[in-house]
XYZ file of C-alpha atoms in Angstrom:
615
model
C 0.286 -0.451 0.017
C 1.499 3.527 -1.408
C 1.918 6.032 2.465
C 0.640 8.890 2.541
C 2.707 12.177 3.911
C -0.942 13.934 4.459
C -0.402 13.969 7.862
C 3.219 15.559 7.161
C 1.336 19.287 6.639
C -2.331 17.960 9.080
C -4.105 17.984 6.348
C -6.084 15.520 8.851
C -6.416 19.004 11.252
C -7.105 21.689 9.294
C -8.498 20.278 6.509
C -11.179 18.557 7.657
C -13.869 17.698 6.387
C -13.496 19.610 2.740
C -9.416 17.746 1.772
C -7.247 15.113 2.175
C -4.837 12.861 -0.229
C -6.440 10.158 -2.358
C -4.345 6.946 -3.428
C -2.907 8.610 -5.917
C -0.734 10.560 -3.433
C -2.437 13.711 -4.676
C -4.433 16.273 -2.757
C -8.663 16.140 -3.561
C -10.900 17.881 -2.354
C -14.084 17.083 -0.378
C -17.009 18.636 -1.874
C -19.554 17.231 0.556
C -17.828 17.426 3.737
C -18.524 14.663 5.090
C -21.515 13.426 3.334
C -18.079 13.087 0.378
C -18.742 9.530 -0.547
C -15.250 7.072 -1.788
C -14.111 8.421 -5.014
C -16.201 11.503 -5.356
C -13.019 13.672 -4.600
C -11.740 15.979 -7.098
C -8.273 15.415 -7.637
C -6.762 19.215 -7.612
C -4.101 17.789 -9.375
C -6.736 16.623 -13.005
C -8.343 19.613 -12.492
C -4.877 22.465 -12.906
C -3.701 19.874 -16.046
C -7.517 20.144 -17.377
C -7.647 23.765 -16.841
C -4.500 24.555 -18.271
C -5.121 22.809 -21.173
C -8.710 23.774 -21.862
C -8.683 27.727 -22.539
C -10.188 28.352 -25.349
C -9.621 30.220 -28.503
C -11.178 33.605 -26.729
C -8.979 33.980 -23.955
C -4.468 33.254 -24.089
C -3.939 30.353 -22.611
C -4.144 30.606 -18.766
C -0.908 31.518 -16.726
C -0.086 30.903 -12.796
C -0.800 31.608 -10.178
C -3.871 30.723 -9.853
C -7.053 30.180 -8.050
C -9.187 27.466 -7.960
C -12.512 27.569 -6.504
C -14.938 24.786 -5.750
C -18.493 26.269 -5.378
C -19.991 22.695 -3.782
C -17.561 23.550 -0.746
C -19.118 27.171 -0.642
C -22.716 25.153 -0.725
C -21.632 22.725 1.823
C -20.602 25.981 4.171
C -24.082 27.568 3.956
C -25.925 24.580 4.649
C -23.601 23.360 7.521
C -24.048 26.863 9.229
C -27.525 27.375 8.630
C -28.015 23.488 9.965
C -26.420 24.716 12.943
C -28.029 26.969 14.222
C -31.453 24.708 13.504
C -30.472 22.373 16.262
C -29.835 24.325 18.387
C -32.788 26.337 18.272
C -34.508 23.311 18.115
C -32.701 21.696 20.991
C -32.860 24.431 23.278
C -36.496 25.280 22.717
C -35.570 28.400 21.168
C -38.084 30.609 20.316
C -37.380 32.011 17.336
C -34.856 31.254 13.977
C -31.635 32.620 12.678
C -31.205 34.648 9.281
C -27.586 35.707 8.734
C -26.338 37.428 6.599
C -22.298 37.524 4.411
C -20.117 40.381 4.672
C -19.032 40.724 1.242
C -15.890 42.468 2.809
C -14.445 38.655 3.401
C -14.471 38.735 -0.881
C -16.592 41.061 -3.625
C -16.213 38.409 -6.163
C -18.935 38.674 -7.980
C -19.567 34.716 -8.664
C -18.898 34.039 -4.647
C -21.538 37.014 -4.295
C -24.156 35.327 -6.302
C -23.043 32.265 -5.136
C -23.551 32.910 -1.199
C -27.332 34.541 -2.815
C -28.728 31.288 -4.543
C -27.126 29.005 -2.021
C -28.851 30.593 0.833
C -31.580 31.026 -0.961
C -34.056 29.148 1.043
C -32.832 30.420 3.987
C -33.018 34.194 3.758
C -29.622 34.376 3.667
C -28.258 37.875 3.041
C -25.608 40.530 2.620
C -23.550 42.752 5.178
C -22.319 46.309 2.855
C -19.905 48.401 4.683
C -19.402 51.249 2.045
C -21.645 52.585 -1.100
C -19.435 50.394 -4.142
C -20.418 47.215 -1.206
C -24.087 48.222 -1.157
C -24.730 48.839 -4.270
C -23.165 45.198 -5.383
C -25.310 43.975 -2.649
C -28.021 45.900 -4.085
C -28.445 44.001 -7.089
C -27.311 40.753 -5.683
C -30.174 40.525 -3.780
C -32.374 41.169 -6.307
C -32.795 36.949 -6.665
C -32.702 36.691 -2.808
C -35.966 35.513 -0.742
C -37.601 38.072 -0.701
C -37.026 39.240 4.003
C -33.586 38.765 3.630
C -31.773 41.249 5.441
C -29.053 44.506 3.718
C -27.186 45.236 6.632
C -25.845 48.411 5.948
C -22.161 48.458 7.358
C -19.993 51.786 8.135
C -19.903 55.216 8.739
C -22.201 56.381 6.430
C -22.726 60.567 4.644
C -25.720 61.332 3.152
C -24.836 59.650 -0.003
C -24.418 56.257 1.763
C -28.042 56.414 3.610
C -29.741 57.894 0.223
C -28.828 54.528 -1.050
C -29.913 52.671 1.692
C -32.558 54.108 1.732
C -33.930 53.491 -2.048
C -32.758 49.926 -1.623
C -35.915 50.071 1.074
C -38.237 51.659 -1.776
C -36.914 48.640 -4.111
C -38.447 46.250 -1.473
C -35.820 45.401 -0.579
C -34.809 44.301 3.613
C -32.307 46.731 4.133
C -31.279 47.785 7.981
C -29.051 50.791 8.633
C -26.512 50.108 11.371
C -26.226 53.734 13.107
C -21.918 53.461 13.724
C -21.932 56.970 15.321
C -24.988 59.222 16.962
C -24.588 62.428 15.110
C -25.891 59.533 11.251
C -29.030 59.729 12.955
C -28.962 62.616 12.021
C -28.082 62.554 8.445
C -31.547 59.709 8.144
C -33.813 61.834 9.509
C -33.155 63.945 7.379
C -32.539 61.929 4.257
C -35.620 60.080 5.305
C -37.947 63.333 4.997
C -36.646 63.968 1.919
C -36.671 60.661 -0.133
C -40.579 60.057 2.187
C -38.756 56.651 2.771
C -39.271 55.554 6.130
C -35.554 53.639 7.181
C -35.884 50.632 8.788
C -32.675 51.774 11.582
C -30.312 49.383 13.873
C -27.542 50.265 16.689
C -23.983 49.110 16.722
C -23.461 48.391 20.715
C -19.301 48.635 21.965
C -19.251 45.679 24.545
C -16.884 45.733 26.938
C -16.315 41.883 26.004
C -12.923 41.723 23.410
C -10.933 39.090 22.569
C -7.025 38.772 22.566
C -4.323 39.535 20.116
C -4.527 41.153 16.500
C -8.438 40.189 15.794
C -9.182 41.543 19.262
C -8.254 45.665 18.579
C -10.958 46.929 16.977
C -13.831 45.329 19.804
C -13.756 46.661 23.964
C -14.509 50.053 25.342
C -11.593 51.627 23.371
C -12.938 50.124 20.182
C -13.338 51.460 16.818
C -16.751 51.145 15.870
C -20.376 51.425 17.919
C -21.807 52.734 21.150
C -21.519 52.536 24.364
C -25.070 50.918 26.116
C -26.145 54.697 27.756
C -25.224 55.778 24.037
C -27.910 53.673 22.728
C -30.745 54.245 25.183
C -30.690 57.911 24.080
C -30.986 57.035 20.179
C -34.393 55.219 21.764
C -35.193 58.289 23.543
C -34.519 60.608 20.845
C -36.038 58.030 18.425
C -38.957 57.993 21.008
C -39.230 61.913 21.038
C -40.213 62.209 17.559
C -42.519 59.955 17.453
C -39.588 57.389 15.121
C -38.892 54.744 17.235
C -40.777 51.996 15.710
C -37.897 52.524 13.553
C -35.698 50.361 15.550
C -35.690 46.934 15.240
C -32.119 45.633 15.103
C -28.888 45.111 17.566
C -25.679 44.505 15.972
C -22.277 43.918 17.934
C -18.935 42.142 16.512
C -16.075 41.419 19.384
C -13.352 40.797 16.368
C -12.371 38.035 14.028
C -11.499 34.763 15.018
C -12.927 34.550 18.571
C -10.869 31.735 19.875
C -12.942 30.072 22.677
C -16.943 29.999 22.740
C -16.982 31.016 26.307
C -16.449 34.376 24.670
C -18.834 34.142 22.168
C -21.555 33.051 25.024
C -20.307 35.768 27.357
C -20.245 38.066 23.733
C -23.654 37.483 23.001
C -25.110 37.970 26.708
C -23.573 41.223 27.604
C -25.397 42.297 24.140
C -28.341 40.233 24.911
C -29.221 42.726 28.249
C -28.995 45.858 25.991
C -31.268 44.344 23.683
C -33.468 43.449 26.294
C -33.154 47.213 28.322
C -33.941 48.350 24.825
C -37.463 46.492 24.959
C -38.697 46.802 28.722
C -36.673 50.295 29.441
C -37.304 52.156 26.520
C -40.141 51.305 25.880
C -38.571 49.128 21.777
C -41.829 46.910 21.892
C -40.646 47.489 17.775
C -37.209 45.369 18.234
C -36.851 42.136 16.481
C -33.088 41.226 15.935
C -30.078 40.644 17.131
C -27.220 41.063 14.830
C -24.179 39.810 16.258
C -21.842 40.447 14.085
C -18.941 38.505 12.428
C -15.898 36.684 14.921
C -16.836 32.880 13.780
C -12.995 31.936 12.911
C -11.414 29.052 10.590
C -8.966 26.600 12.165
C -6.436 27.777 9.989
C -3.218 25.298 12.296
C -5.823 22.449 12.630
C -5.159 21.907 16.641
C -8.719 23.351 17.395
C -6.755 24.936 20.260
C -7.686 28.252 20.266
C -4.448 29.490 22.014
C -3.293 31.495 18.844
C -4.515 34.130 16.216
C -4.539 31.558 13.633
C -6.243 28.563 15.790
C -10.347 28.411 17.677
C -11.114 25.807 19.652
C -14.833 25.301 18.171
C -17.096 24.016 15.332
C -20.472 25.613 13.865
C -22.175 23.254 16.704
C -20.621 24.591 18.984
C -20.348 28.048 18.348
C -23.965 27.788 17.316
C -25.123 26.145 20.613
C -23.032 29.589 22.438
C -24.822 31.895 20.528
C -28.630 30.602 20.425
C -27.940 30.081 24.552
C -26.253 33.340 26.026
C -29.549 34.607 24.397
C -31.912 32.585 25.633
C -31.088 32.963 29.025
C -30.293 36.341 29.424
C -33.948 37.154 27.533
C -36.488 34.280 29.508
C -34.762 35.949 32.378
C -35.546 39.753 31.681
C -39.406 37.574 30.051
C -38.503 39.495 27.097
C -39.430 37.335 23.224
C -36.390 35.431 21.766
C -35.260 38.335 19.062
C -33.980 36.852 15.362
C -30.431 36.137 15.861
C -28.089 37.341 12.705
C -24.093 36.765 11.917
C -21.955 38.181 9.811
C -19.996 34.847 9.239
C -17.708 35.557 6.160
C -14.076 34.065 7.075
C -15.893 31.083 8.349
C -17.986 30.958 4.656
C -15.458 31.919 2.398
C -12.017 30.451 3.130
C -12.420 26.664 2.336
C -13.963 27.487 -0.754
C -10.656 27.858 -2.704
C -7.082 27.501 -2.726
C -4.172 29.438 -4.617
C -1.932 27.255 -7.424
C 0.801 28.308 -7.202
C 4.181 26.906 -9.702
C 7.759 25.766 -8.448
C 10.002 27.888 -11.329
C 13.606 26.354 -9.865
C 14.926 25.213 -6.112
C 18.051 27.234 -5.050
C 20.157 26.585 -1.892
C 20.578 28.718 0.875
C 24.114 29.557 1.473
C 25.715 28.061 4.275
C 26.141 31.362 7.285
C 29.544 32.158 7.423
C 31.663 31.028 9.808
C 31.605 34.120 12.258
C 32.326 31.946 15.737
C 28.680 32.117 16.365
C 27.651 29.579 14.679
C 27.177 26.330 16.669
C 24.239 25.792 18.908
C 26.205 25.869 21.972
C 27.466 29.541 20.223
C 24.594 31.309 19.921
C 23.190 30.129 23.451
C 26.683 31.127 25.055
C 25.904 34.740 22.811
C 22.125 35.376 23.890
C 23.243 34.639 27.502
C 25.304 36.914 27.379
C 23.542 39.780 25.771
C 20.130 39.267 28.023
C 22.604 39.980 31.225
C 23.499 43.252 29.772
C 19.373 44.420 29.649
C 20.337 43.378 33.066
C 20.882 47.438 35.091
C 23.609 46.553 37.655
C 24.348 47.679 41.266
C 25.677 50.630 40.056
C 23.322 51.575 37.473
C 20.224 52.638 39.413
C 17.520 54.319 38.644
C 18.890 57.582 39.188
C 22.007 57.391 37.362
C 20.685 55.716 34.465
C 17.661 57.988 32.254
C 14.455 56.077 30.727
C 15.687 57.319 27.675
C 19.103 55.732 27.261
C 18.324 52.627 29.434
C 15.898 52.455 26.562
C 18.243 52.923 23.722
C 20.384 49.950 24.854
C 17.564 47.066 25.381
C 17.141 48.944 21.448
C 20.464 47.997 20.494
C 20.881 44.648 22.284
C 17.591 43.740 22.052
C 17.203 43.603 18.433
C 20.554 41.635 18.392
C 19.187 38.912 20.444
C 16.463 38.508 17.891
C 18.503 38.091 14.858
C 20.301 35.642 16.918
C 17.188 33.498 17.965
C 16.364 33.359 14.554
C 19.263 32.391 13.662
C 19.219 30.160 16.444
C 16.066 28.635 15.051
C 16.767 28.328 12.183
C 19.495 26.149 13.123
C 17.856 24.306 15.749
C 14.867 23.578 12.836
C 16.837 22.625 9.538
C 18.565 20.348 12.315
C 21.852 21.377 9.689
C 19.965 20.363 6.427
C 19.727 22.838 3.358
C 17.507 25.234 3.147
C 16.177 25.589 -0.317
C 14.912 28.532 -1.475
C 11.812 27.661 -4.025
C 11.661 30.324 -6.773
C 7.804 30.972 -7.393
C 5.499 32.658 -9.439
C 4.479 34.088 -6.764
C 3.542 37.890 -5.848
C 3.142 37.954 -1.490
C 1.312 41.615 -2.307
C -1.057 40.393 -4.844
C -2.137 37.246 -3.305
C -1.366 36.432 0.236
C -1.391 40.864 1.427
C -1.842 38.703 4.626
C 0.957 37.295 5.526
C 2.751 39.993 4.932
C 0.309 42.699 6.693
C -0.021 40.984 9.385
C 1.581 37.527 9.546
C -1.248 35.854 9.192
C -0.210 32.499 8.215
C -2.043 30.148 6.112
C -2.069 25.845 5.304
C 1.055 24.779 2.906
C 1.497 22.076 0.849
C 2.101 20.035 -2.247
C -0.279 19.130 -4.823
C 1.510 15.413 -5.686
C 3.748 13.463 -5.049
C 2.351 13.114 -1.303
C 3.212 8.923 -1.245
C 6.558 9.998 -2.283
C 9.057 11.868 1.240
C 9.303 15.177 1.154
C 13.029 15.201 1.730
C 13.433 18.931 1.254
C 13.275 21.929 3.508
C 12.046 24.554 1.711
C 11.415 28.723 2.230
C 9.596 30.622 -1.664
C 10.286 33.436 -3.054
C 8.870 35.477 -4.921
C 8.826 36.511 -8.015
C 9.027 40.882 -6.977
C 12.004 42.828 -6.805
C 11.366 43.588 -3.333
C 13.208 42.260 0.327
C 9.800 41.154 2.011
C 8.120 38.728 -1.060
C 9.191 35.684 0.434
C 7.498 33.083 2.965
C 9.488 32.198 5.593
C 7.222 31.743 7.906
C 4.935 28.421 8.063
C 1.704 26.841 10.611
C 2.940 25.424 13.441
C 5.589 27.995 14.389
C 8.752 26.631 11.161
C 10.727 28.844 9.471
C 10.596 26.132 6.024
C 8.027 23.854 4.436
C 9.094 20.384 3.529
C 8.993 19.771 -0.306
C 10.037 17.535 -2.912
C 13.152 18.076 -5.597
C 11.429 19.069 -8.231
C 12.487 16.764 -11.411
C 11.315 18.343 -14.784
C 11.007 14.830 -16.396
C 8.055 14.667 -13.600
C 6.033 17.990 -15.151
C 5.321 21.174 -12.949
C 5.676 21.182 -9.225
C 2.825 23.411 -7.461
C 1.365 24.152 -4.015
C -1.443 24.792 -3.062
C -2.024 27.917 -0.625
C -5.477 26.381 1.142
C -8.117 28.359 3.517
C -7.976 31.499 1.177
C -10.899 32.825 0.244
C -11.425 35.372 2.917
C -10.070 38.646 2.409
C -7.368 37.681 -0.209
C -8.340 38.701 -3.042
C -10.581 42.115 -2.268
C -6.754 43.049 0.374
C -4.382 42.208 -2.902
C -2.360 45.025 -4.403
C -0.221 45.699 -7.595
C 3.673 45.212 -5.908
C 5.972 45.571 -9.131
C 2.198 45.684 -10.813
C 1.604 42.393 -10.889
C -1.866 41.840 -10.248
C -4.788 38.794 -9.523
C -4.794 34.893 -10.958
C -6.133 33.486 -12.944
C -9.328 32.322 -12.005
C -10.941 28.470 -12.845
C -14.332 28.079 -10.979
C -14.733 23.568 -10.424
C -18.064 22.123 -10.336
C -17.952 18.466 -9.649
C -21.327 15.908 -11.367
C -21.179 13.611 -8.067
C -20.228 10.610 -9.069
C -16.219 8.989 -10.009
C -14.357 11.680 -8.723
C -16.029 13.997 -12.279
C -15.744 17.706 -12.328
C -16.620 19.753 -15.151
C -14.194 23.471 -15.423
C -17.647 25.644 -15.811
C -15.352 28.963 -16.311
C -11.461 29.518 -16.164
C -10.436 33.191 -16.774
C -6.767 34.523 -17.138
C -6.118 36.668 -15.112
C -4.794 41.139 -14.993
C -2.946 40.636 -18.340
C -0.400 43.919 -18.494
C -2.335 46.195 -19.969
C -5.064 45.869 -17.716
C -3.306 46.952 -14.578
C -1.651 49.549 -16.006
C -4.029 51.217 -17.158
C -5.649 51.076 -13.136
C -1.860 53.611 -12.626
C -4.459 55.977 -14.280
C -1.864 55.380 -17.414
C -4.002 56.109 -21.090
C -2.012 52.734 -22.772
C -2.557 53.993 -26.269
C -1.971 57.479 -25.692
C 1.055 57.166 -23.121
C 2.343 53.797 -23.765
C 2.215 51.940 -27.107
C 2.097 54.907 -29.199
C 5.228 56.248 -27.248
C 6.872 53.149 -28.525
C 5.881 52.534 -31.566
C 7.017 56.944 -31.807
C 10.626 55.673 -31.080
C 10.659 52.068 -32.452
C 9.653 53.224 -35.947
C 12.201 55.950 -36.021
C 14.904 53.210 -35.187
C 13.760 51.062 -37.681
C 12.360 48.590 -35.328
C 8.975 48.485 -35.227
C 8.356 45.297 -37.135
C 9.862 43.289 -33.809
C 9.552 45.894 -30.988
C 5.350 45.997 -31.879
C 4.624 42.458 -32.017
C 6.960 42.369 -28.604
C 4.712 45.308 -27.228
C 2.015 43.739 -28.722
C 2.545 40.480 -26.543
C 3.705 41.965 -23.478
C 0.715 43.718 -22.842
C -2.219 41.329 -23.013
C -0.767 38.807 -21.352
C -0.446 38.281 -17.761
C 2.951 39.637 -15.894
C 4.080 37.157 -14.145
C 6.276 34.647 -15.642
C 5.266 32.504 -18.471
C 6.928 29.155 -20.070
C 9.445 29.187 -17.777
C 12.081 26.211 -18.006
C 13.675 25.153 -14.782
C 17.127 23.382 -14.565
C 17.541 19.789 -16.040
C 19.013 18.893 -12.862
C 18.304 19.836 -9.025
């Protein structure tokens, strides 16, 4: 029986229930989750081979990098979320329903937003928008939604934003304007009077509950968004004085992305439920119907189910839904308030699993060994770190009175930076076990395809697409094709500084690395460093038997011409015609013109790169 080295990458941890390694040693997608039958898995290498050979006459040949989308997984995620809430509601005796929304900011791609609405139709699944462009695309997509699906309008608002939201209500969409600041109420009142459209409004609560780590920075009493409880009650009083208290129907809160544990979920929902109940009982807002629990449903990127870092959560859909339902039920029962409709804005957990980035390896080059500088062995590195550490402690003669805070800070900074560098060197020395590290040059821009890695050091599971029945023997870092020293990946899941990969062998065909769980935020946050743009997009639909699939769409990524155009150049006037004039003057236009034409109408990434014949 062939060996399976998927465990090297912990596929069974972060990949459950959608990813596995098949008998051929290829990464495969279980498009129906745990309900996927043996033989129904889609082989990722087969998808790549078909997608790169099936370009039609209207498009140029697909280039790497590419994103593979599996809408069947998206459908399964939406169904699983609603099933989790339905079960929690049933078994706790909760007296209302769940009706969620997808936050458009997570991935605004047309196919994804339209899929969310289409797959969520039976659940009245809606959309959340945080800007005027997002509101416009949400208005368009929700014309195909089940009537009553929410259009939650979040974010800071001007009169134009509010007017658009009111226009959505006039169209029969269930748009709810969520106040982020107290003064936004005045804008709503003014625009409502102008347009003659009565709004439905909500208020965002600034809770005291918050989460640890990077993702909790916009929550708590110092958070970026929302109103504290006392200000929310003032909004209710103002509406009551204007005889418009019936406008207020929703309370919203958000404690941050990637909530690590369900005790925080429960605590936040309990705190918000207290405010909700006070609005109903003490402020007389009898029209309140909905508690929007915001985002935060996390993804277990590292597969540890520990909740101990920004990369992990210690629960699944069922535990998350149960925590919210139980918390709200208990508080409402205590206060004698009818159970509200529950809403969440779960985007990351819905979109992450359904797509992956495929990177093409160009070459693998051994990293040069460090020069012998007297600090090369593990023992020498330990000794030097201990020596520097001792220097950070003030001596008996360096009392607080003698050493100013500023000079001590400079002292710490100087030695601290040196200790950090030595620590990285020690870590690499230990983790690589004295083996050679290989720099795998990838057809990749970290800034375009993995901006969260570059911007906030977010880690994604990565693994080869094939040869997983063969032990990976190279310890690798990934180097991109940009002219930037930050354009590399040298941190991986599990605090690793290298990724196990196989030697590149051109005789075996292309060697591809998949970046998994990457469907959320990466496309919307991508930038154009070096004018490298987005990837080719491939949409794959399963046929339901024998692992068969169809490539429903295969589109080339942004061409050089399109990318130059985003920098406000008129490509024909500023680029093409100027080059043509000089080339004709030098009598080389026949040659130059063909090269310019090809350069403008292909992706800027490397194409037809020939790797070295041996490694």
